[in-house]
């Protein structure tokens, strides 16, 4: 939906739009075995073996995000690492044809919102500086109310 487009950073949107149908097929194939890869670099190497063009695009996005994460302090870095890990897992599951339920998504959102709220003001500020769009989602009163309404503690 159009209202969610502003929630996606330009770099991510550009990356997603640049993926060809052939590259999407490679991602779907590799995502089926996502759990077999020991880490992101292992997954990137698998992408590289199947599609050098997709590897270049994926590596560029990976490096962009990694540079932002590396600027964070310990607590903010731990938080964003958890958020990214869940995001990658959801994306891999989706590509493999395993769509998460709405309840699963709500539970994950609630977990991350609670973790964000537990961060110190300094960690929140660091996070906001590197991930302003994501921070705006966590700070959005409408989103918080929806999560609280639909997800029981």
PDB file of C-alpha atoms in Angstrom:
ATOM      1  CA  UNK A   1       0.000   0.000   0.000  1.00  0.00           C
ATOM      2  CA  UNK A   2       1.092   3.551  -0.742  1.00  0.00           C
ATOM      3  CA  UNK A   3       1.047   4.621   2.916  1.00  0.00           C
ATOM      4  CA  UNK A   4       3.770   2.062   3.692  1.00  0.00           C
ATOM      5  CA  UNK A   5       6.132   3.241   0.966  1.00  0.00           C
ATOM      6  CA  UNK A   6       7.442   6.020   3.189  1.00  0.00           C
ATOM      7  CA  UNK A   7       8.410   3.381   5.747  1.00  0.00           C
ATOM      8  CA  UNK A   8      10.922   1.789   3.363  1.00  0.00           C
ATOM      9  CA  UNK A   9      14.320   3.511   3.106  1.00  0.00           C
ATOM     10  CA  UNK A  10      15.188   4.657  -0.416  1.00  0.00           C
ATOM     11  CA  UNK A  11      18.232   2.355  -0.565  1.00  0.00           C
ATOM     12  CA  UNK A  12      16.104  -0.686   0.260  1.00  0.00           C
ATOM     13  CA  UNK A  13      13.352   0.311  -2.180  1.00  0.00           C
ATOM     14  CA  UNK A  14      15.932   0.816  -4.935  1.00  0.00           C
ATOM     15  CA  UNK A  15      17.427  -2.596  -4.195  1.00  0.00           C
ATOM     16  CA  UNK A  16      14.049  -4.332  -4.267  1.00  0.00           C
ATOM     17  CA  UNK A  17      13.022  -2.637  -7.504  1.00  0.00           C
ATOM     18  CA  UNK A  18      16.307  -3.590  -9.189  1.00  0.00           C
ATOM     19  CA  UNK A  19      15.892  -7.336  -8.710  1.00  0.00           C
ATOM     20  CA  UNK A  20      14.991  -9.053 -11.960  1.00  0.00           C
ATOM     21  CA  UNK A  21      12.520 -11.954 -12.227  1.00  0.00           C
ATOM     22  CA  UNK A  22      15.469 -14.307 -12.762  1.00  0.00           C
ATOM     23  CA  UNK A  23      17.160 -13.007  -9.609  1.00  0.00           C
ATOM     24  CA  UNK A  24      13.912 -13.412  -7.665  1.00  0.00           C
ATOM     25  CA  UNK A  25      13.854 -17.043  -8.753  1.00  0.00           C
ATOM     26  CA  UNK A  26      17.400 -17.487  -7.426  1.00  0.00           C
ATOM     27  CA  UNK A  27      16.391 -15.929  -4.112  1.00  0.00           C
ATOM     28  CA  UNK A  28      13.365 -18.193  -3.836  1.00  0.00           C
ATOM     29  CA  UNK A  29      15.477 -21.245  -4.546  1.00  0.00           C
ATOM     30  CA  UNK A  30      18.143 -20.313  -2.009  1.00  0.00           C
ATOM     31  CA  UNK A  31      15.616 -19.236   0.614  1.00  0.00           C
ATOM     32  CA  UNK A  32      14.195 -22.751   0.733  1.00  0.00           C
ATOM     33  CA  UNK A  33      17.462 -23.813   2.386  1.00  0.00           C
ATOM     34  CA  UNK A  34      18.054 -20.604   4.346  1.00  0.00           C
ATOM     35  CA  UNK A  35      18.603 -22.491   7.613  1.00  0.00           C
ATOM     36  CA  UNK A  36      21.517 -24.364   6.026  1.00  0.00           C
ATOM     37  CA  UNK A  37      23.607 -21.205   5.754  1.00  0.00           C
ATOM     38  CA  UNK A  38      25.742 -20.518   8.822  1.00  0.00           C
ATOM     39  CA  UNK A  39      25.607 -16.731   8.451  1.00  0.00           C
ATOM     40  CA  UNK A  40      24.923 -13.838   6.078  1.00  0.00           C
ATOM     41  CA  UNK A  41      28.271 -14.190   4.355  1.00  0.00           C
ATOM     42  CA  UNK A  42      27.617 -17.860   3.655  1.00  0.00           C
ATOM     43  CA  UNK A  43      24.250 -16.902   2.146  1.00  0.00           C
ATOM     44  CA  UNK A  44      25.884 -14.142   0.079  1.00  0.00           C
ATOM     45  CA  UNK A  45      28.414 -16.648  -1.261  1.00  0.00           C
ATOM     46  CA  UNK A  46      25.556 -18.942  -2.295  1.00  0.00           C
ATOM     47  CA  UNK A  47      23.952 -16.002  -4.095  1.00  0.00           C
ATOM     48  CA  UNK A  48      27.267 -15.208  -5.778  1.00  0.00           C
ATOM     49  CA  UNK A  49      27.565 -18.787  -7.074  1.00  0.00           C
ATOM     50  CA  UNK A  50      24.057 -18.656  -8.586  1.00  0.00           C
ATOM     51  CA  UNK A  51      23.871 -15.038  -9.785  1.00  0.00           C
ATOM     52  CA  UNK A  52      26.827 -12.651  -9.785  1.00  0.00           C
ATOM     53  CA  UNK A  53      24.532  -9.728 -10.631  1.00  0.00           C
ATOM     54  CA  UNK A  54      22.255 -10.460  -7.675  1.00  0.00           C
ATOM     55  CA  UNK A  55      25.314 -10.871  -5.466  1.00  0.00           C
ATOM     56  CA  UNK A  56      26.538  -7.380  -6.404  1.00  0.00           C
ATOM     57  CA  UNK A  57      23.152  -5.867  -5.574  1.00  0.00           C
ATOM     58  CA  UNK A  58      22.819  -7.835  -2.346  1.00  0.00           C
ATOM     59  CA  UNK A  59      26.366  -7.081  -1.236  1.00  0.00           C
ATOM     60  CA  UNK A  60      25.816  -3.366  -1.810  1.00  0.00           C
ATOM     61  CA  UNK A  61      22.715  -3.383   0.403  1.00  0.00           C
ATOM     62  CA  UNK A  62      24.422  -5.604   2.983  1.00  0.00           C
ATOM     63  CA  UNK A  63      27.403  -3.233   3.190  1.00  0.00           C
ATOM     64  CA  UNK A  64      25.112  -0.195   3.435  1.00  0.00           C
ATOM     65  CA  UNK A  65      23.227  -1.675   6.398  1.00  0.00           C
ATOM     66  CA  UNK A  66      26.388  -3.034   8.036  1.00  0.00           C
ATOM     67  CA  UNK A  67      27.988   0.428   7.932  1.00  0.00           C
ATOM     68  CA  UNK A  68      24.959   1.862   9.742  1.00  0.00           C
ATOM     69  CA  UNK A  69      24.963  -0.921  12.357  1.00  0.00           C
ATOM     70  CA  UNK A  70      28.699  -0.516  12.946  1.00  0.00           C
ATOM     71  CA  UNK A  71      28.148   3.120  13.970  1.00  0.00           C
ATOM     72  CA  UNK A  72      25.875   2.093  16.848  1.00  0.00           C
ATOM     73  CA  UNK A  73      26.803   1.580  20.485  1.00  0.00           C
ATOM     74  CA  UNK A  74      26.544  -1.850  22.114  1.00  0.00           C
ATOM     75  CA  UNK A  75      22.870  -1.794  23.184  1.00  0.00           C
ATOM     76  CA  UNK A  76      21.519  -0.212  20.011  1.00  0.00           C
ATOM     77  CA  UNK A  77      23.653  -2.603  17.940  1.00  0.00           C
ATOM     78  CA  UNK A  78      22.300  -5.640  19.811  1.00  0.00           C
ATOM     79  CA  UNK A  79      18.758  -4.374  19.290  1.00  0.00           C
ATOM     80  CA  UNK A  80      19.097  -3.739  15.560  1.00  0.00           C
ATOM     81  CA  UNK A  81      20.882  -7.072  15.089  1.00  0.00           C
ATOM     82  CA  UNK A  82      17.840  -8.864  16.550  1.00  0.00           C
ATOM     83  CA  UNK A  83      15.442  -6.845  14.396  1.00  0.00           C
ATOM     84  CA  UNK A  84      17.470  -7.552  11.254  1.00  0.00           C
ATOM     85  CA  UNK A  85      17.745 -11.263  12.071  1.00  0.00           C
ATOM     86  CA  UNK A  86      13.963 -11.531  12.436  1.00  0.00           C
ATOM     87  CA  UNK A  87      13.483  -9.510   9.253  1.00  0.00           C
ATOM     88  CA  UNK A  88      15.822 -11.762   7.304  1.00  0.00           C
ATOM     89  CA  UNK A  89      14.125 -14.878   8.627  1.00  0.00           C
ATOM     90  CA  UNK A  90      10.685 -13.533   7.706  1.00  0.00           C
ATOM     91  CA  UNK A  91      11.931 -12.588   4.239  1.00  0.00           C
ATOM     92  CA  UNK A  92      13.532 -16.011   3.697  1.00  0.00           C
ATOM     93  CA  UNK A  93      10.390 -17.779   4.907  1.00  0.00           C
ATOM     94  CA  UNK A  94       8.267 -15.630   2.601  1.00  0.00           C
ATOM     95  CA  UNK A  95      10.513 -16.337  -0.396  1.00  0.00           C
ATOM     96  CA  UNK A  96      10.395 -20.050   0.401  1.00  0.00           C
ATOM     97  CA  UNK A  97       6.603 -19.916   0.304  1.00  0.00           C
ATOM     98  CA  UNK A  98       6.071 -19.988   4.073  1.00  0.00           C
ATOM     99  CA  UNK A  99       4.064 -16.866   4.715  1.00  0.00           C
ATOM    100  CA  UNK A 100       3.957 -15.889   8.386  1.00  0.00           C
ATOM    101  CA  UNK A 101       0.564 -15.525   9.991  1.00  0.00           C
ATOM    102  CA  UNK A 102      -0.731 -12.135  11.018  1.00  0.00           C
ATOM    103  CA  UNK A 103      -0.466 -13.263  14.642  1.00  0.00           C
ATOM    104  CA  UNK A 104       3.205 -14.144  14.138  1.00  0.00           C
ATOM    105  CA  UNK A 105       3.876 -10.728  12.637  1.00  0.00           C
ATOM    106  CA  UNK A 106       2.060  -8.960  15.466  1.00  0.00           C
ATOM    107  CA  UNK A 107       3.996 -10.927  18.078  1.00  0.00           C
ATOM    108  CA  UNK A 108       7.316 -10.060  16.452  1.00  0.00           C
ATOM    109  CA  UNK A 109       6.324  -6.394  16.191  1.00  0.00           C
ATOM    110  CA  UNK A 110       5.330  -6.319  19.864  1.00  0.00           C
ATOM    111  CA  UNK A 111       8.601  -7.968  20.895  1.00  0.00           C
ATOM    112  CA  UNK A 112      10.663  -5.397  19.015  1.00  0.00           C
ATOM    113  CA  UNK A 113       8.569  -2.469  20.207  1.00  0.00           C
ATOM    114  CA  UNK A 114       9.054  -3.619  23.808  1.00  0.00           C
ATOM    115  CA  UNK A 115      12.802  -4.010  23.247  1.00  0.00           C
ATOM    116  CA  UNK A 116      13.000  -0.561  21.661  1.00  0.00           C
ATOM    117  CA  UNK A 117      11.191   0.978  24.626  1.00  0.00           C
ATOM    118  CA  UNK A 118      13.695  -0.638  27.016  1.00  0.00           C
ATOM    119  CA  UNK A 119      16.654   1.048  25.302  1.00  0.00           C
ATOM    120  CA  UNK A 120      18.265   3.976  27.061  1.00  0.00           C
ATOM    121  CA  UNK A 121      17.589   7.440  25.660  1.00  0.00           C
ATOM    122  CA  UNK A 122      21.155   7.504  24.342  1.00  0.00           C
ATOM    123  CA  UNK A 123      20.729   4.170  22.534  1.00  0.00           C
ATOM    124  CA  UNK A 124      17.410   5.309  21.073  1.00  0.00           C
ATOM    125  CA  UNK A 125      19.096   8.475  19.822  1.00  0.00           C
ATOM    126  CA  UNK A 126      21.918   6.465  18.192  1.00  0.00           C
ATOM    127  CA  UNK A 127      19.367   4.167  16.576  1.00  0.00           C
ATOM    128  CA  UNK A 128      17.294   7.091  15.346  1.00  0.00           C
ATOM    129  CA  UNK A 129      20.338   8.747  13.806  1.00  0.00           C
ATOM    130  CA  UNK A 130      21.148   5.683  11.686  1.00  0.00           C
ATOM    131  CA  UNK A 131      17.617   4.307  11.189  1.00  0.00           C
ATOM    132  CA  UNK A 132      15.252   7.297  11.254  1.00  0.00           C
ATOM    133  CA  UNK A 133      12.417   5.639   9.335  1.00  0.00           C
ATOM    134  CA  UNK A 134      12.409   2.536  11.520  1.00  0.00           C
ATOM    135  CA  UNK A 135      12.541   4.730  14.618  1.00  0.00           C
ATOM    136  CA  UNK A 136       9.528   6.680  13.396  1.00  0.00           C
ATOM    137  CA  UNK A 137       7.632   3.393  13.163  1.00  0.00           C
ATOM    138  CA  UNK A 138       8.566   2.477  16.747  1.00  0.00           C
ATOM    139  CA  UNK A 139       7.563   5.931  17.965  1.00  0.00           C
ATOM    140  CA  UNK A 140       4.308   6.108  16.013  1.00  0.00           C
ATOM    141  CA  UNK A 141       1.422   6.231  18.492  1.00  0.00           C
ATOM    142  CA  UNK A 142      -1.028   4.693  16.006  1.00  0.00           C
ATOM    143  CA  UNK A 143       1.254   1.715  15.425  1.00  0.00           C
ATOM    144  CA  UNK A 144       1.875   1.296  19.159  1.00  0.00           C
ATOM    145  CA  UNK A 145      -1.874   1.370  19.818  1.00  0.00           C
ATOM    146  CA  UNK A 146      -2.547  -1.210  17.101  1.00  0.00           C
ATOM    147  CA  UNK A 147       0.116  -3.524  18.443  1.00  0.00           C
ATOM    148  CA  UNK A 148      -1.127  -3.140  22.016  1.00  0.00           C
ATOM    149  CA  UNK A 149      -4.719  -3.710  20.884  1.00  0.00           C
ATOM    150  CA  UNK A 150      -4.046  -6.878  18.919  1.00  0.00           C
ATOM    151  CA  UNK A 151      -1.222  -8.524  20.826  1.00  0.00           C
ATOM    152  CA  UNK A 152      -1.716  -9.637  24.379  1.00  0.00           C
ATOM    153  CA  UNK A 153       1.276  -9.432  26.731  1.00  0.00           C
TER     154      UNK A 153
END
